[in-house]
Every structure is written in structure tokens, then in C-alpha cells.
Tab-separated table of C-alpha atoms and ligand atoms in Angstrom:
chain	number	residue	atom	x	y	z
X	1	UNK	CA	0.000	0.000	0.000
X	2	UNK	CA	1.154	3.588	-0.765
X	3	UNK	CA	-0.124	6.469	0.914
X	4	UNK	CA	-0.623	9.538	-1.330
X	5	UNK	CA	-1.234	13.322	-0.411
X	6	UNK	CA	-1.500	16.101	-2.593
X	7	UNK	CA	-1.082	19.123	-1.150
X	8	UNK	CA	-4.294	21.375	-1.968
X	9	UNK	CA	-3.169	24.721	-0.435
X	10	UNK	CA	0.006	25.296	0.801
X	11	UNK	CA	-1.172	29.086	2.541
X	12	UNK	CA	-2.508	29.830	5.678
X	13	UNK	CA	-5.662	31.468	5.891
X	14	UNK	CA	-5.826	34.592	3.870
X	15	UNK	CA	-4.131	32.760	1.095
X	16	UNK	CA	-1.405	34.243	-1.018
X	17	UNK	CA	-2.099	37.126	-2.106
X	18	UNK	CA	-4.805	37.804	0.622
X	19	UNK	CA	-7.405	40.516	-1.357
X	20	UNK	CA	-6.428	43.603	1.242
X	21	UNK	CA	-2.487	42.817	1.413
X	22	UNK	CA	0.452	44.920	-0.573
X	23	UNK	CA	3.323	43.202	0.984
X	24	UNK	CA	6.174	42.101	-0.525
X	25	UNK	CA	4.842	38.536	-1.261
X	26	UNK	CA	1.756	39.633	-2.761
X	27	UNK	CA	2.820	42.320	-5.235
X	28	UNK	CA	5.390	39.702	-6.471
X	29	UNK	CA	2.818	37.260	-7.104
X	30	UNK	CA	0.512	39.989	-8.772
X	31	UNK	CA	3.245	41.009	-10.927
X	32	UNK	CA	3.667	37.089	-12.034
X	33	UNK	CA	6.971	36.815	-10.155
X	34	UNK	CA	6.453	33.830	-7.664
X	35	UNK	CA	3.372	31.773	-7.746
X	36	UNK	CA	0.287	32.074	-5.597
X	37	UNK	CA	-0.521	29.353	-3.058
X	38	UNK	CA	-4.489	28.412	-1.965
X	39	UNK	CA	-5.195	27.868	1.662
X	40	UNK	CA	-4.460	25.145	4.049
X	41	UNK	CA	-5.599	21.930	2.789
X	42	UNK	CA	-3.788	18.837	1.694
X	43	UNK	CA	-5.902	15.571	0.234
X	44	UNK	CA	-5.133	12.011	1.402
X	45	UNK	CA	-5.140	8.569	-0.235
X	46	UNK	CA	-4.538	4.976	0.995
X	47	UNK	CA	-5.458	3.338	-2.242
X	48	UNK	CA	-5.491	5.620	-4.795
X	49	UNK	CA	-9.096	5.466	-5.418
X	50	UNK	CA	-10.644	6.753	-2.453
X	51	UNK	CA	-9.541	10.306	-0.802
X	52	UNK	CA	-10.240	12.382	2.519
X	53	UNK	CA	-9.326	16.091	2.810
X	54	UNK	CA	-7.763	17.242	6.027
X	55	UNK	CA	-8.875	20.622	5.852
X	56	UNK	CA	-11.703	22.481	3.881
X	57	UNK	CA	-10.445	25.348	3.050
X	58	UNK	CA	-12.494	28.767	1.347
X	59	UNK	CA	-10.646	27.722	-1.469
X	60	UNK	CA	-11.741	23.586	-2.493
X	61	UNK	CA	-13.395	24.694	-5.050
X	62	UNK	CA	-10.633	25.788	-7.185
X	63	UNK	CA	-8.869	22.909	-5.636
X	64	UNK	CA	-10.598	20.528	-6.211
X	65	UNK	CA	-11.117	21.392	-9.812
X	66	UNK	CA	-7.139	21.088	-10.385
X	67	UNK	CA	-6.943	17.810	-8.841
X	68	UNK	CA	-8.181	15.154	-11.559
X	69	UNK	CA	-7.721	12.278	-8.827
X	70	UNK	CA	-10.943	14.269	-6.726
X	71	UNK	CA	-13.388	14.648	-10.174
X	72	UNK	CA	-16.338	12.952	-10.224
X	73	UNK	CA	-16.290	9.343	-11.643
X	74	UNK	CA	-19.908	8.942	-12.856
X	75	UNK	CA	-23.100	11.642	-12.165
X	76	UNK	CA	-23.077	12.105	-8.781
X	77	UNK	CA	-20.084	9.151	-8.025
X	78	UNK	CA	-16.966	11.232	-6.214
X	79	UNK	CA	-13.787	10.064	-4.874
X	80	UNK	CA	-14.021	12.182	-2.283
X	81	UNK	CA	-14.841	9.877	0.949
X	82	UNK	CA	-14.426	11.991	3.838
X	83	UNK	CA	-12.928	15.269	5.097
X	84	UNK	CA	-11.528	16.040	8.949
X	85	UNK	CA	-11.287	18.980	10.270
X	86	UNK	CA	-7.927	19.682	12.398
X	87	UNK	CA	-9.191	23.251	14.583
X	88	UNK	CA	-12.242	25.672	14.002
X	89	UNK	CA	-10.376	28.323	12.071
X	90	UNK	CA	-12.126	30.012	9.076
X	91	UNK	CA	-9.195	28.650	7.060
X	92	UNK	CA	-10.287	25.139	7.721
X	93	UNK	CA	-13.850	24.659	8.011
X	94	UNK	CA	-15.082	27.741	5.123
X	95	UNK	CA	-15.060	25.103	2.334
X	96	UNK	CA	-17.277	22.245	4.105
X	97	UNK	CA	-20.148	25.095	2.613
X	98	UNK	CA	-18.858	24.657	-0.819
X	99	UNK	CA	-19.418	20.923	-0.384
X	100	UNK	CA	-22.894	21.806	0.104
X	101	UNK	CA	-24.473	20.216	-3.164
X	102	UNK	CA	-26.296	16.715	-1.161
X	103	UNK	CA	-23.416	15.097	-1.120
X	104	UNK	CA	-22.706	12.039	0.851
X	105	UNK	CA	-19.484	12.021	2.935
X	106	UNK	CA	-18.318	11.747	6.626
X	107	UNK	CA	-17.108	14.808	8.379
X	108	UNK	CA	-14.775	13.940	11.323
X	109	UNK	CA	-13.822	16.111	13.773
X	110	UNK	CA	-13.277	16.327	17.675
X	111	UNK	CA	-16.480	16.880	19.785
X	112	UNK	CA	-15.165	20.192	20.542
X	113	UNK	CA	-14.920	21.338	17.087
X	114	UNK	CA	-18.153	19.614	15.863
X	115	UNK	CA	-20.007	22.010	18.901
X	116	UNK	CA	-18.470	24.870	17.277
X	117	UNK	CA	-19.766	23.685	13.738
X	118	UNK	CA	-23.447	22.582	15.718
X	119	UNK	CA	-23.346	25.990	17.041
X	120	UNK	CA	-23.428	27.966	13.580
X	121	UNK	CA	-26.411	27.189	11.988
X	122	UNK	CA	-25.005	28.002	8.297
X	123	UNK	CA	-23.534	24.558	8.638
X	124	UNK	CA	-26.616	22.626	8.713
X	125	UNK	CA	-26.236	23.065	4.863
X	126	UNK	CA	-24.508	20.047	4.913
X	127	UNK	CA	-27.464	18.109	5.126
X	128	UNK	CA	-27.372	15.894	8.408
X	129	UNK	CA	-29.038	13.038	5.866
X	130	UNK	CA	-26.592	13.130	3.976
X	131	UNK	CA	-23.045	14.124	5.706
X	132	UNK	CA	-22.550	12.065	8.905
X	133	UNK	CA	-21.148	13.767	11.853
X	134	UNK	CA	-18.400	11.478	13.109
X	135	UNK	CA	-16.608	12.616	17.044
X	136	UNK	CA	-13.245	11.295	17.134
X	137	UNK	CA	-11.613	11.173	20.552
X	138	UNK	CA	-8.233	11.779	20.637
X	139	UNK	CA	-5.394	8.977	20.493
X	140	UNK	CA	-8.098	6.124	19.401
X	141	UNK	CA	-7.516	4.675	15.267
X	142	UNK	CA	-10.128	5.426	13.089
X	143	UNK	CA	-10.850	4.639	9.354
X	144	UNK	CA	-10.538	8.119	7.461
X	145	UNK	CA	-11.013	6.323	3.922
X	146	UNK	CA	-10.875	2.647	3.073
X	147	UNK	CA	-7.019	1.748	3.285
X	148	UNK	CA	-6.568	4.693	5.191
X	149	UNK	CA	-6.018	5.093	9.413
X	150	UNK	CA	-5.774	8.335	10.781
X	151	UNK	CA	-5.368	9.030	14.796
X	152	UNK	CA	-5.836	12.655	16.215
X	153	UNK	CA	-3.683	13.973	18.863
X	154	UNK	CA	-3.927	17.213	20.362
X	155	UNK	CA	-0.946	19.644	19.999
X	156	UNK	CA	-0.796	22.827	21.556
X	157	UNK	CA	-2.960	24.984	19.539
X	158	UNK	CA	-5.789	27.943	21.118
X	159	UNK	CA	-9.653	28.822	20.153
X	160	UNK	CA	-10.408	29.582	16.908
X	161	UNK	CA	-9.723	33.216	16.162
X	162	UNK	CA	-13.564	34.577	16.176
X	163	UNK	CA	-13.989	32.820	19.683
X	164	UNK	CA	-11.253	34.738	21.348
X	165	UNK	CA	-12.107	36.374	24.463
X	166	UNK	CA	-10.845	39.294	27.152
X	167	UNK	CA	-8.001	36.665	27.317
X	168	UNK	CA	-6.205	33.998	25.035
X	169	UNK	CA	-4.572	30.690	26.127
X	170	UNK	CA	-2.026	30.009	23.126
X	171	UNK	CA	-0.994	26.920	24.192
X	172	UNK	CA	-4.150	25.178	25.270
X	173	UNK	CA	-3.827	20.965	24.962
X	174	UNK	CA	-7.228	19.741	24.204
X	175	UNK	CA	-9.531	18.985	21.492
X	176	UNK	CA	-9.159	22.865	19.956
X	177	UNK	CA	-6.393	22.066	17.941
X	178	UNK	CA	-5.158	18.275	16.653
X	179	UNK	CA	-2.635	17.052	14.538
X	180	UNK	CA	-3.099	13.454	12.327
X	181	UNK	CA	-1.060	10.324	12.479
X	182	UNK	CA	-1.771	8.564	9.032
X	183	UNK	CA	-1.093	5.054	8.515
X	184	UNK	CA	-1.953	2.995	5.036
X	185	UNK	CA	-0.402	-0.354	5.755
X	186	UNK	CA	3.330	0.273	6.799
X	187	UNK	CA	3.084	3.369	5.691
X	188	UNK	CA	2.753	6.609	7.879
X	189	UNK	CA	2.935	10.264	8.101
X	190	UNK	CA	1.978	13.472	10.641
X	191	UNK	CA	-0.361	15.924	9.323
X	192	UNK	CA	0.258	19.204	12.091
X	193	UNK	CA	-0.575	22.480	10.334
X	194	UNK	CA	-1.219	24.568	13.224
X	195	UNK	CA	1.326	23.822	16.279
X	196	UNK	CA	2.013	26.737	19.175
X	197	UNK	CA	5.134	24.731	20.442
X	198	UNK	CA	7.145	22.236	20.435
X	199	UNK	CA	5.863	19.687	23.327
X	200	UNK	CA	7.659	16.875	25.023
X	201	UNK	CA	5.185	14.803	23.849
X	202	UNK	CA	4.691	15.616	20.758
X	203	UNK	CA	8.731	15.442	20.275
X	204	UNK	CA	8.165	11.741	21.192
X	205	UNK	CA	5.644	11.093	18.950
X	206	UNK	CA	7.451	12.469	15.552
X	207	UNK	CA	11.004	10.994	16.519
X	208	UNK	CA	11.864	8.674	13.861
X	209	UNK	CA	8.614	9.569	11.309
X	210	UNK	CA	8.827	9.235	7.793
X	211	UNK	CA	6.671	11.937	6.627
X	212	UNK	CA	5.719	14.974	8.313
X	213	UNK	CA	3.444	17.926	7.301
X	214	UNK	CA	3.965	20.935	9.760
X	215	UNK	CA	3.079	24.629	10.910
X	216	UNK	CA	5.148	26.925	8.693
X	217	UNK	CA	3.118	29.947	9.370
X	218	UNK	CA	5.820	32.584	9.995
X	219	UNK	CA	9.534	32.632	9.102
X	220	UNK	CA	9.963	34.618	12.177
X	221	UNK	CA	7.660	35.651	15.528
X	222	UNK	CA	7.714	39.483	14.761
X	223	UNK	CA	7.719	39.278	11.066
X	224	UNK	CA	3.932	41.018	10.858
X	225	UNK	CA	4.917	43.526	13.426
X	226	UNK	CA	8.202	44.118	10.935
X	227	UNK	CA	5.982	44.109	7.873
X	228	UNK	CA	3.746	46.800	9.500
X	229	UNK	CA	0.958	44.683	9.044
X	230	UNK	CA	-0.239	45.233	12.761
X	231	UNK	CA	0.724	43.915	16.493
X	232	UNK	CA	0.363	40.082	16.010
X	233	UNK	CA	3.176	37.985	16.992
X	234	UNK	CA	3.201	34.368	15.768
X	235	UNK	CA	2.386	33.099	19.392
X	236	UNK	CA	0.333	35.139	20.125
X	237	UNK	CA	-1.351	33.660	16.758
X	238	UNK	CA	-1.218	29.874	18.634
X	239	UNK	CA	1.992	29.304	15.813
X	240	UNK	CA	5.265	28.544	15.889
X	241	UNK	CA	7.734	30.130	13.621
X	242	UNK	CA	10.142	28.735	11.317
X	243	UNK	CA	13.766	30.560	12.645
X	244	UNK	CA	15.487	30.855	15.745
X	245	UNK	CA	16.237	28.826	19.043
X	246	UNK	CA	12.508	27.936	19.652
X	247	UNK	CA	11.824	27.464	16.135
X	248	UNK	CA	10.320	24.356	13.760
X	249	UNK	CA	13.876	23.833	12.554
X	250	UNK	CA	15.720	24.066	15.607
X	251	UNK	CA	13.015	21.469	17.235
X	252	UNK	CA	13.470	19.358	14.496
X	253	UNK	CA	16.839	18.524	14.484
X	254	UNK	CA	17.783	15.522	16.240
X	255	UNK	CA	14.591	13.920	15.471
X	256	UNK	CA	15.308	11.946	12.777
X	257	UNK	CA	12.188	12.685	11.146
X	258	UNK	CA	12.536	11.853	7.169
X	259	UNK	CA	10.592	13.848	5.122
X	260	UNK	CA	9.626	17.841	6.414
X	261	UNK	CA	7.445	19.537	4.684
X	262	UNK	CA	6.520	23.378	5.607
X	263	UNK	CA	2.613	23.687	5.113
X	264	UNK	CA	0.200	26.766	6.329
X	265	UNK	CA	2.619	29.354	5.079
X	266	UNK	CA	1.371	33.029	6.043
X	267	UNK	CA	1.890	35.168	2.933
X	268	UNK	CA	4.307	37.232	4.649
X	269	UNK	CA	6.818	34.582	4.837
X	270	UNK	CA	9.608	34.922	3.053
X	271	UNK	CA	10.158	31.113	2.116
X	272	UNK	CA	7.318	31.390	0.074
X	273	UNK	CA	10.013	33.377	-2.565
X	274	UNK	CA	11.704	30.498	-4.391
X	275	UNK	CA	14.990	32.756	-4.284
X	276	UNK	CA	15.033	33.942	-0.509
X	277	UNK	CA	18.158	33.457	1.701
X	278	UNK	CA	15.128	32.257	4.014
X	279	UNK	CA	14.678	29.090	1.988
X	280	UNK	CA	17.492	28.628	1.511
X	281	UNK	CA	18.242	28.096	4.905
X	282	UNK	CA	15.136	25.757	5.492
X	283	UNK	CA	15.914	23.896	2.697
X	284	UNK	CA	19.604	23.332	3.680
X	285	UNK	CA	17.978	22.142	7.253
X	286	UNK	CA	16.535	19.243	5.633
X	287	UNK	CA	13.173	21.030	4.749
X	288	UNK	CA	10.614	21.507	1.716
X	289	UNK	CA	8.558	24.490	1.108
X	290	UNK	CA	4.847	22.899	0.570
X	291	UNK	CA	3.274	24.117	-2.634
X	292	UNK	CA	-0.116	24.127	-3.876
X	293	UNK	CA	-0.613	20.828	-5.906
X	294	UNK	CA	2.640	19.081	-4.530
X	295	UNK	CA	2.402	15.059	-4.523
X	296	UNK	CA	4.174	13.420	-1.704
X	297	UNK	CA	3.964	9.717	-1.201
X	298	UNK	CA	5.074	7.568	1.446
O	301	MLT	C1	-4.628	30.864	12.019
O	301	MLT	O1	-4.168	29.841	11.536
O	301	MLT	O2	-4.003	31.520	12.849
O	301	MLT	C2	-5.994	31.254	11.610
O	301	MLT	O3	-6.339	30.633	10.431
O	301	MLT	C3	-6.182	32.719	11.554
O	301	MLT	C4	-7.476	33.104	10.880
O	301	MLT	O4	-8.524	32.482	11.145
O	301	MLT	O5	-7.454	34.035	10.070
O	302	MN	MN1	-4.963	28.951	9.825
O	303	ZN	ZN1	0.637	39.836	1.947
């Protein structure tokens, strides 16, 4: 068995270019110089035939479209199984309205998330005859597609951003924010596109991995603040950035973790130029910049 992913959107939410933002990253790709990435989302396969989406982002349309593995197959006949949802953030559950159309498929999710979803009405346009509601409790197998085995785990994430209140826990543990262990036969990867820090735990868990897909939201924890783009640090954003001592890379190392692959890139970050000292760097580390459309198999 192989397991496939394709990676649908390789942004974080906002997408790059986001509609309101001049920065650097987004005049280049408006000017044609680097390419545009779609929001967070990356498609799954066990056996090549039948597909879950971690992730719906405002985007799947468009995704969806450029991905011939996720066309329809007959009238109504999609490959498109199921879809999990890894945190409440508009950047991950916008495009479970685009799948709106009486489709059949199972939407998994933690009971904390689904009572977000069960708590905005607009949902219920994924008709509950239709779309079946699965809880998953954390650290227990479940089957995500035939062939496919996916086990959630909470990493150290916060509330979705329109929940916030007076004050914000970045680092919660709980059901708010979950990473994936994927397994098709021998095969495995980690699927962790939102991740405050790097946890003892969670250090233990990716040691020796094949495949990982992780946070790459910011190059650096001021690099909004530096871009003028307002007071938002990355942890104060529940991410952890790319650079410096507590950094992705830096936590990396030592792990012995195969295949990294930088996913949920803010369009600020500077990896996301092909020709940046930045990417340089990560790539030199052992890393690959996720881009929309990417095939990885394991
Ligand atoms: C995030 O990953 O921090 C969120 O997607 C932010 C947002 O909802 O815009
Ligand atoms: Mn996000
Ligand atoms: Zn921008």
C-alpha cells in the first residue's frame, strides 16, 4: 500500500495574495513573479481510489477542480470519501459550505470542534441526511477512507480566532487544535498544520517519522509587526515560527524525522520566494517548502 497526499493549499488562511495585502509577497505574485498558493488543505489517499481532505479550506473549489484524482467518476459518483477537520479556524472549516451540493461524505472532527460547527447554523447546509457527523476522541484509530487510518492527537494549539475572548490561552492541549497520524499499511505520516510549540510529547511522537506535514506559518515571531501589518506575533497567533532557538527547525533537528514539509505558510513569509536566503536556509535544514498541488507519497 502507498499512501498519497497532494497538497491542496500550501497558505494559511488569507491565502497568497490575501485581497487587502500589498506586501512584498503579494505584489510579487501579482506582478507574475512567484506563484500564488491556496489555503491550508492537503488531500489524502490509501489506495489511490478513495480520498479524505484534512482541511476544507475557502478555497476547495478551485482545488478541487485542479486535482483530476478528486473529479467525479460517474453523475453524482466522487472520490471524495471523507474530510476532517484539524481546529475551528475560518481557514479550515469555510469550504465544508462549498461541499454543500447533497453530497454524501463523513465529516470527522473532535467533539469540541463539531459544537463549534453545531453551534453555527449556516452549517446545517450540509445536510445531516446526507453528511454524517463522526466525534473522534483523541489517540483512538479510526478509518478516514478505506485503506486509510488516521489518529488525532492534540498539539498545543488555542480557540479559533472569532472565539477569542478578554483573554487567550495560546498553548491550550485539548480537542481545539489536533494534529493526524496517518497510517496505510506500513506506511505513515503526521499531518500538524497549526502547532504553538514544540511539546515533550509531541517530540516523542514524531522521533523517527517518515513523513511529516507541519506549521510553517511565519519565518519569524515578529515578522507582521516588521511588515507593518499590525501587532500580532506568531504566538500570540497559537503558531510557531520557522527561525530561531525555539523554532520548527531548531526542534526538528535531532529527530530523525525523514521527510519535512513546511505547510500553512502566512503570505508574509519569506520562504514562500523560491529565491530567498530564508529558503534557503530551510531547505539546507533538511526542509521543503509545501506548494499548492505538490504530490508526496510515502
Ligand atoms: C490561524 O491559523 O491563525 C488562523 O487561520 C487565523 C485566521 O482564522 O485568520
Ligand atoms: Mn490557519
Ligand atoms: Zn501579503
Amino acid at each position: 500500500m502507498t499512501l498519497r497526499a497532494r497538497i491542496l493549499g500550501a497558505a494559511a488562511g488569507g491565502g497568497l495574495p490575501q485581497w487587502n495585502c500589498g506586501c512584498e509577497n503579494c505584489r510579487l505574485v501579482r506582478d507574475g513573479r512567484i506563484p500564488a498558493q491556496t489555503q491550508s488543505s492537503l488531500a489524502v489517499s490509501g489506495n489511490g481510489s478513495d480520498w479524505a481532505i484534512l482541511n476544507a479550506s475557502p478555497d476547495i473549489r478551485q482545488q478541487m477542480a485542479d486535482t483530476p484524482d478528486l473529479h467525479p467518476t460517474g453523475l453524482r459518483d466522487v472520490p471524495l470519501r471523507s474530510v476532517l477537520v484539524t481546529n475551528g479556524d475560518i481557514d479550515h472549516i469555510a469550504g465544508l459550505l462549498v461541499l454543500r451540493e447533497m453530497q454524501d461524505f463523513t465529516l470527522f472532527a473532535t467533539p469540541e470542534i463539531h459544537g463549534v460547527l453545531q453551534a453555527n447554523p449556516v452549517f446545517d447546509a450540509l445536510n445531516p441526511k446526507v453528511v454524517m457527523r463522526m466525534e473522534i476522541t483523541a489517540e483512538t484509530p479510526f478509518e478516514l477512507a478505506s485503506g486509510l487510518e488516521a489518529t488525532l492527537f492534540p498539539v498545543p494549539g488555542k480557540v479559533p480566532l472569532y472565539m477569542e475572548g478578554e483573554t487567550v490561552e495560546t498553548d491550550l492541549i485539548g480537542e481545539q487544535t489536533v494534529g493526524v497520524h496517518l497510517r496505510a499499511g506500513e506506511r505513515d505520516a503526521f499531518y500538524i498544520p497549526g502547532c504553538a510549540t514544540m511539546s515533550a510529547d509531541l517530540r516523542d511522537r514524531l522521533r523517527g517519522a517518515d513523513l511529516v506535514f507541519f506549521d510553517g506559518t511565519l519565518w519569524r515571531d515578529d515578522e507582521m509587526v516588521r511588515a507593518g501589518l499590525g501587532p500580532k506575533t506568531g504566538k500570540r497567533m497559537g503558531h510557531m515560527s520557522m527561525s530561531g532557538p525555539d523554532g520548527s527547525i531548531a526542534a526538528f533537528e535531532g529527530l530523525d524525522v525523514a521527510r519535512r514539509i513546511f505547510v500553512h505558510m502566512n503570505n508574509t513569509n519569506p520562504v514562500l520566494r523560491p529565491d530567498s536566503d530564508e529558503r534557503r536556509v530551510a531547505e539546507a535544514a533538511g526542509w521543503t517548502i509545501g506548494q499548492d498541488g505538490m504530490e508526496i507519497s510515502a
